[in-house]
CSV table of N, CA and C in Angstrom, one decimal:
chain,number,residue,atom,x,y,z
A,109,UNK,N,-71.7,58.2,-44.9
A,109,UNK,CA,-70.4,58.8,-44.9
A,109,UNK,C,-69.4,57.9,-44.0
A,110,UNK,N,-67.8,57.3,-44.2
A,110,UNK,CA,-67.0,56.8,-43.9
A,110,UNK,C,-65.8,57.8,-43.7
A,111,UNK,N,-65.5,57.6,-42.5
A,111,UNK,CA,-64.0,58.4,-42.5
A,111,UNK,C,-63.1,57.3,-41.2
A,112,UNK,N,-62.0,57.9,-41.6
A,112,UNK,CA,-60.9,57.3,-41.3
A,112,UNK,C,-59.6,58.2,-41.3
A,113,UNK,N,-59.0,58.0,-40.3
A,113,UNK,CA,-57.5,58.9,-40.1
A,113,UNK,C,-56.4,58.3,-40.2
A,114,UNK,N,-55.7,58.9,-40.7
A,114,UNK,CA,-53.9,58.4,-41.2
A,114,UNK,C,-53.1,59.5,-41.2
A,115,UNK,N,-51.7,58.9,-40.7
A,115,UNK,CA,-51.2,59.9,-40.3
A,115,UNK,C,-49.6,59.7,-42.1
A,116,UNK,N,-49.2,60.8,-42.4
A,116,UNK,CA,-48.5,60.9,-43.4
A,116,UNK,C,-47.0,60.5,-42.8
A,117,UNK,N,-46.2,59.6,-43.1
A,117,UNK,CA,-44.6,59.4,-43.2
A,117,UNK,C,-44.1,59.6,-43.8
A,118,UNK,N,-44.2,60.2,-45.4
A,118,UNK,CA,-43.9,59.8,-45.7
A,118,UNK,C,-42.7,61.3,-46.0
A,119,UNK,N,-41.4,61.6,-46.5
A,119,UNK,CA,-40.3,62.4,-45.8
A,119,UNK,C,-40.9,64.1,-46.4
A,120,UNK,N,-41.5,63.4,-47.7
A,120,UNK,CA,-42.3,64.7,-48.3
A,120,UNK,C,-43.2,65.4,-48.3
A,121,UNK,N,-43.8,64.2,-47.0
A,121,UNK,CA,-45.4,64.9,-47.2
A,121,UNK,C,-46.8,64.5,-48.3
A,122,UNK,N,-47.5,65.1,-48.6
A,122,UNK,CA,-48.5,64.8,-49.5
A,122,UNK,C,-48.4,65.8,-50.7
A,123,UNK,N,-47.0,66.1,-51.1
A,123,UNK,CA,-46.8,66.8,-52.2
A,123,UNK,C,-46.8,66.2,-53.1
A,124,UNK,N,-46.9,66.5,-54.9
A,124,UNK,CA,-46.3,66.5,-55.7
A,124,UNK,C,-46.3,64.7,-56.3
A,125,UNK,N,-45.5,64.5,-56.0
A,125,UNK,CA,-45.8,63.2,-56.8
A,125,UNK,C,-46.5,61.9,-56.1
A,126,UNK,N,-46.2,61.9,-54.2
A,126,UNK,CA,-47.4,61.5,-53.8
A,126,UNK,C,-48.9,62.1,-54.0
A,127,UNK,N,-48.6,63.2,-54.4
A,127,UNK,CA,-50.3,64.0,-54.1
A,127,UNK,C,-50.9,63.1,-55.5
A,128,UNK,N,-50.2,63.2,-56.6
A,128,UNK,CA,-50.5,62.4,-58.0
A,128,UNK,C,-50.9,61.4,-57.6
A,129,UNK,N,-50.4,60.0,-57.0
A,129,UNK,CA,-50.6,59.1,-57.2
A,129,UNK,C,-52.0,58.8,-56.1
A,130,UNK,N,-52.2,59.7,-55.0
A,130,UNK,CA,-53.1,59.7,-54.0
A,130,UNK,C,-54.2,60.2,-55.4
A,131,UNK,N,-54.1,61.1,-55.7
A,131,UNK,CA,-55.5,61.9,-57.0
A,131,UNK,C,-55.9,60.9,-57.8
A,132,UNK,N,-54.9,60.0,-58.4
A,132,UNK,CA,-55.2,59.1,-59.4
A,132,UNK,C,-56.0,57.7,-58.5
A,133,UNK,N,-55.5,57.5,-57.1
A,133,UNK,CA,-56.2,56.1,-57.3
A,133,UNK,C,-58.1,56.6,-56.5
A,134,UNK,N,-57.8,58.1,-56.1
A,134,UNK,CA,-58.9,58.9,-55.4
A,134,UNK,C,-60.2,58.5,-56.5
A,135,UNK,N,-59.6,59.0,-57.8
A,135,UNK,CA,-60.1,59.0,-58.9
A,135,UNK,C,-61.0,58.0,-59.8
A,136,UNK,N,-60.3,56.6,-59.2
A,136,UNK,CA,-60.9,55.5,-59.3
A,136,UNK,C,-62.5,54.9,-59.1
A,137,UNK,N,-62.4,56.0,-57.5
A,137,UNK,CA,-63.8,55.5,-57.1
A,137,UNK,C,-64.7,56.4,-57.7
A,138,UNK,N,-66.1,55.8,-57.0
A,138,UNK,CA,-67.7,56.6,-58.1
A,138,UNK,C,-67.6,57.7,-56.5
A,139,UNK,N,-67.0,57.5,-55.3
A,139,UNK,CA,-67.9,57.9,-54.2
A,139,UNK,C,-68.0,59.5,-54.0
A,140,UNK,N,-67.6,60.4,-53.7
A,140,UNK,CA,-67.5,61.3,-53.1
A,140,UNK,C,-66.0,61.8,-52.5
A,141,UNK,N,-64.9,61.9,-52.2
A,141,UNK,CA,-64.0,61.7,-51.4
A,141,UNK,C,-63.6,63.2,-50.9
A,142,UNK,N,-63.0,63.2,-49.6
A,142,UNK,CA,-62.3,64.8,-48.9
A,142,UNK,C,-61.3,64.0,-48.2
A,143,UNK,N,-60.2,65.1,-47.8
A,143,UNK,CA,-59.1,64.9,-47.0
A,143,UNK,C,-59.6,66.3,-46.1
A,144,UNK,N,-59.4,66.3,-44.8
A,144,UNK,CA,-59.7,67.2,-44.0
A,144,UNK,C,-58.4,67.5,-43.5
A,145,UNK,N,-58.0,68.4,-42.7
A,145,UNK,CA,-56.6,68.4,-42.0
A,145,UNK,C,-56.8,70.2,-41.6
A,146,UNK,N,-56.8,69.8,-39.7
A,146,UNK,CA,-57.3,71.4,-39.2
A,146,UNK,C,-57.8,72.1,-39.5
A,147,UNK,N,-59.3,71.5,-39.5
A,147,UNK,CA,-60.6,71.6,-39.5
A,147,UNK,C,-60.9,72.1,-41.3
A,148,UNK,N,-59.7,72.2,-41.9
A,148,UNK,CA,-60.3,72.4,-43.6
A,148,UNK,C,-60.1,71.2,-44.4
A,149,UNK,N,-61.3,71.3,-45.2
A,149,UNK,CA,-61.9,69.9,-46.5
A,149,UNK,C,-61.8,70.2,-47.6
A,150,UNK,N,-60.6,69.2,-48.1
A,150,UNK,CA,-60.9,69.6,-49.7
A,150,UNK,C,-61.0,68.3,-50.6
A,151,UNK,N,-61.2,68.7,-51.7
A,151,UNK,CA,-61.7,67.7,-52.6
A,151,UNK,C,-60.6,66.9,-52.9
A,152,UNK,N,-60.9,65.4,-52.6
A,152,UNK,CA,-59.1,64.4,-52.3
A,152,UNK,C,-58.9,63.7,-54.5
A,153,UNK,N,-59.9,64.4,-55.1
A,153,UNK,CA,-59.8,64.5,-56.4
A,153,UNK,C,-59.3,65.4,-57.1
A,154,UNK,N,-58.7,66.4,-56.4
A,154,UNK,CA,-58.2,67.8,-57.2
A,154,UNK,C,-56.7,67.8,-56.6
A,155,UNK,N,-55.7,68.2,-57.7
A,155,UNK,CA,-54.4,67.9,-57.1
A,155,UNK,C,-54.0,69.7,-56.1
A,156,UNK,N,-55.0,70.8,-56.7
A,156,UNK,CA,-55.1,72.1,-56.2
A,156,UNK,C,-55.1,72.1,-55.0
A,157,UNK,N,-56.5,71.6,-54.3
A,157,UNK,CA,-57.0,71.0,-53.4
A,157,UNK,C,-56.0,70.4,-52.4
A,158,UNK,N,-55.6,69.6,-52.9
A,158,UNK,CA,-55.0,68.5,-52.3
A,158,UNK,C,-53.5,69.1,-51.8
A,159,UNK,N,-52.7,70.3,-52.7
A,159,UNK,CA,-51.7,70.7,-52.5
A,159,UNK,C,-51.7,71.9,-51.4
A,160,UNK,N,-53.3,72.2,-51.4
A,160,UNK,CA,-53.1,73.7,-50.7
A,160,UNK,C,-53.7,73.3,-49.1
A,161,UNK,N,-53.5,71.8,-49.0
A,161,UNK,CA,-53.8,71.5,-47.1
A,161,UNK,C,-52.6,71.3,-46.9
A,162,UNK,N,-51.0,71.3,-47.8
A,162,UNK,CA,-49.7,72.0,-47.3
A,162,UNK,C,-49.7,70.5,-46.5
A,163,UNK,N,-49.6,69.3,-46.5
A,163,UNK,CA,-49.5,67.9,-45.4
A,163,UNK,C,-48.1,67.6,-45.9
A,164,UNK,N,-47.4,67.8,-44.7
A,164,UNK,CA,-46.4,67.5,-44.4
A,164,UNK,C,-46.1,66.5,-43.7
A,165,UNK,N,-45.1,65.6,-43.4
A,165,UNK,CA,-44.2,64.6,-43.2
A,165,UNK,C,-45.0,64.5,-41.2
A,166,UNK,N,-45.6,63.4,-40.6
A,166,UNK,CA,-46.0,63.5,-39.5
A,166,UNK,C,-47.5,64.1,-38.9
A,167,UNK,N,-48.0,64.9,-40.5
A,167,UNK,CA,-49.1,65.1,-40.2
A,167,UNK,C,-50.6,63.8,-40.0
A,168,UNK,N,-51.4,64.1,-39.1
A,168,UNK,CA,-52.6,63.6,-39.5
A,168,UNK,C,-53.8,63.9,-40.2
A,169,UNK,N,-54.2,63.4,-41.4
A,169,UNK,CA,-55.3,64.0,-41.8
A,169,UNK,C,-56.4,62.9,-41.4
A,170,UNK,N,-57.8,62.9,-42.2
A,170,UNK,CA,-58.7,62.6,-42.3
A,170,UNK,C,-58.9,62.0,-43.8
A,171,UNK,N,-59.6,61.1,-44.3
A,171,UNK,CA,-60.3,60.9,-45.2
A,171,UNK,C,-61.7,60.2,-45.1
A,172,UNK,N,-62.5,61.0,-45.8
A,172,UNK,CA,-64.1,60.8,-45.5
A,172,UNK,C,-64.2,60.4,-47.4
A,173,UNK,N,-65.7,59.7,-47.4
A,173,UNK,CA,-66.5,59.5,-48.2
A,173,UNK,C,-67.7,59.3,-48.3
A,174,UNK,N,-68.3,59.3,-49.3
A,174,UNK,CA,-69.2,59.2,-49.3
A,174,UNK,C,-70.1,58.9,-50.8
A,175,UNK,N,-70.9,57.8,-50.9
A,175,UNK,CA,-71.1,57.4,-52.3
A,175,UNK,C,-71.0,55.5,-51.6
A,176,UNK,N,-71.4,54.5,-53.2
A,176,UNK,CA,-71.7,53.8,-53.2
A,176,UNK,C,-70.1,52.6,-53.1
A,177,UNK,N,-69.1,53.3,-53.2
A,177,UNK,CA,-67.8,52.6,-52.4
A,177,UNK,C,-67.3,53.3,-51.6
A,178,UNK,N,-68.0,53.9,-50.7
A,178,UNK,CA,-67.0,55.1,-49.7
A,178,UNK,C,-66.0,54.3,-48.6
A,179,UNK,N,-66.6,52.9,-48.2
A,179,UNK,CA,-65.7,52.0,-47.3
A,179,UNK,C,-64.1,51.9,-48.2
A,180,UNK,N,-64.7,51.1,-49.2
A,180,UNK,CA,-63.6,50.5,-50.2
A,180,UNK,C,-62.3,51.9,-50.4
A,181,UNK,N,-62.7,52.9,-51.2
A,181,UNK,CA,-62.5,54.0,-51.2
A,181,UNK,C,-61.5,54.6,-49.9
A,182,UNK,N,-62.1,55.2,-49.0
A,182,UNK,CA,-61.4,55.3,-47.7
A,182,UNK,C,-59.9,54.4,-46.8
A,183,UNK,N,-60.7,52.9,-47.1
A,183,UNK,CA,-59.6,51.6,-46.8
A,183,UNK,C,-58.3,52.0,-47.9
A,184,UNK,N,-58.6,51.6,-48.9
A,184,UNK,CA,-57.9,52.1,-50.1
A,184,UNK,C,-56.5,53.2,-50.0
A,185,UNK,N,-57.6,54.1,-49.8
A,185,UNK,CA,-56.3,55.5,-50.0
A,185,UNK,C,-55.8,55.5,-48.5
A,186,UNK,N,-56.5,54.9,-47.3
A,186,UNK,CA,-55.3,55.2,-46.2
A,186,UNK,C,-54.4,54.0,-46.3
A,187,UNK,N,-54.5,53.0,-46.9
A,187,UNK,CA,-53.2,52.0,-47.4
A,187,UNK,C,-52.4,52.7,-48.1
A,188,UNK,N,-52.7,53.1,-48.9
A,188,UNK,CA,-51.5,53.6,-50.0
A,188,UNK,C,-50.7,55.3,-49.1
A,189,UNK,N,-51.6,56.1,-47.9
A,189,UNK,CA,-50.9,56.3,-47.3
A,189,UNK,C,-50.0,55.7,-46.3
A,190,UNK,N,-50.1,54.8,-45.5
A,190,UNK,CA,-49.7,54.1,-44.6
A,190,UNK,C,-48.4,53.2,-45.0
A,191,UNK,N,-47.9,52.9,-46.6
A,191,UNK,CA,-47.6,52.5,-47.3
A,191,UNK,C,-46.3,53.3,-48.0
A,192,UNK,N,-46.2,54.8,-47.5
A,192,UNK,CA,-45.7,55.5,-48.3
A,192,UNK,C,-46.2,55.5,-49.8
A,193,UNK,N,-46.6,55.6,-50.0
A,193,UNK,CA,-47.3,55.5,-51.5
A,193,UNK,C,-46.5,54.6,-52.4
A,194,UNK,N,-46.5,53.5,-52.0
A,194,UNK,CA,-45.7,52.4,-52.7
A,194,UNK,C,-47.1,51.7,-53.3
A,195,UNK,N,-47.1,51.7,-54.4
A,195,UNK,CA,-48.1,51.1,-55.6
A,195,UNK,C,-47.7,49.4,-55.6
């Protein structure tokens, strides 16, 4: 298991059309993946999930994995956080 913390900037949050693009590149990997955020985990593959940890503009979450790219995976999606989700 790999985890790693990043904190969100971006003005929105981890709503909606960032949560999309966070799901889709989530989706890419084989590994396992969760976003955690005060002390609850959800699956960083489900946009449900992903909408109902409510990550707002300044928050810090977590992302863990786990599976046979869970480094790659993890590095990954806290760039494209860190990044504002600029593709």
């Amino acid at each position: 298991m790999y985890e790693k913390k990043a904190t969100v900037t971006k003005q929105v949050g981890l709503y909606a059309r960032p949560a999309t693009f966070f799901i889709q590149k989530a989706n890419e990997y084989r590994s396992s993946i969760w976003i955690e955020k005060d002390e609850r985990r959800v699956n960083a593959k489900s946009l449900l999930g992903v909408l109902s940890l409510a990550v707002a503009q300044g928050s810090t979450i977590s992302v863990l994995a786990d599976g046979p790219d869970e480094i790659e995976a993890v590095d990954t999606l806290c760039e494209l956080i860190n990044s504002d989700f600029e593709e």
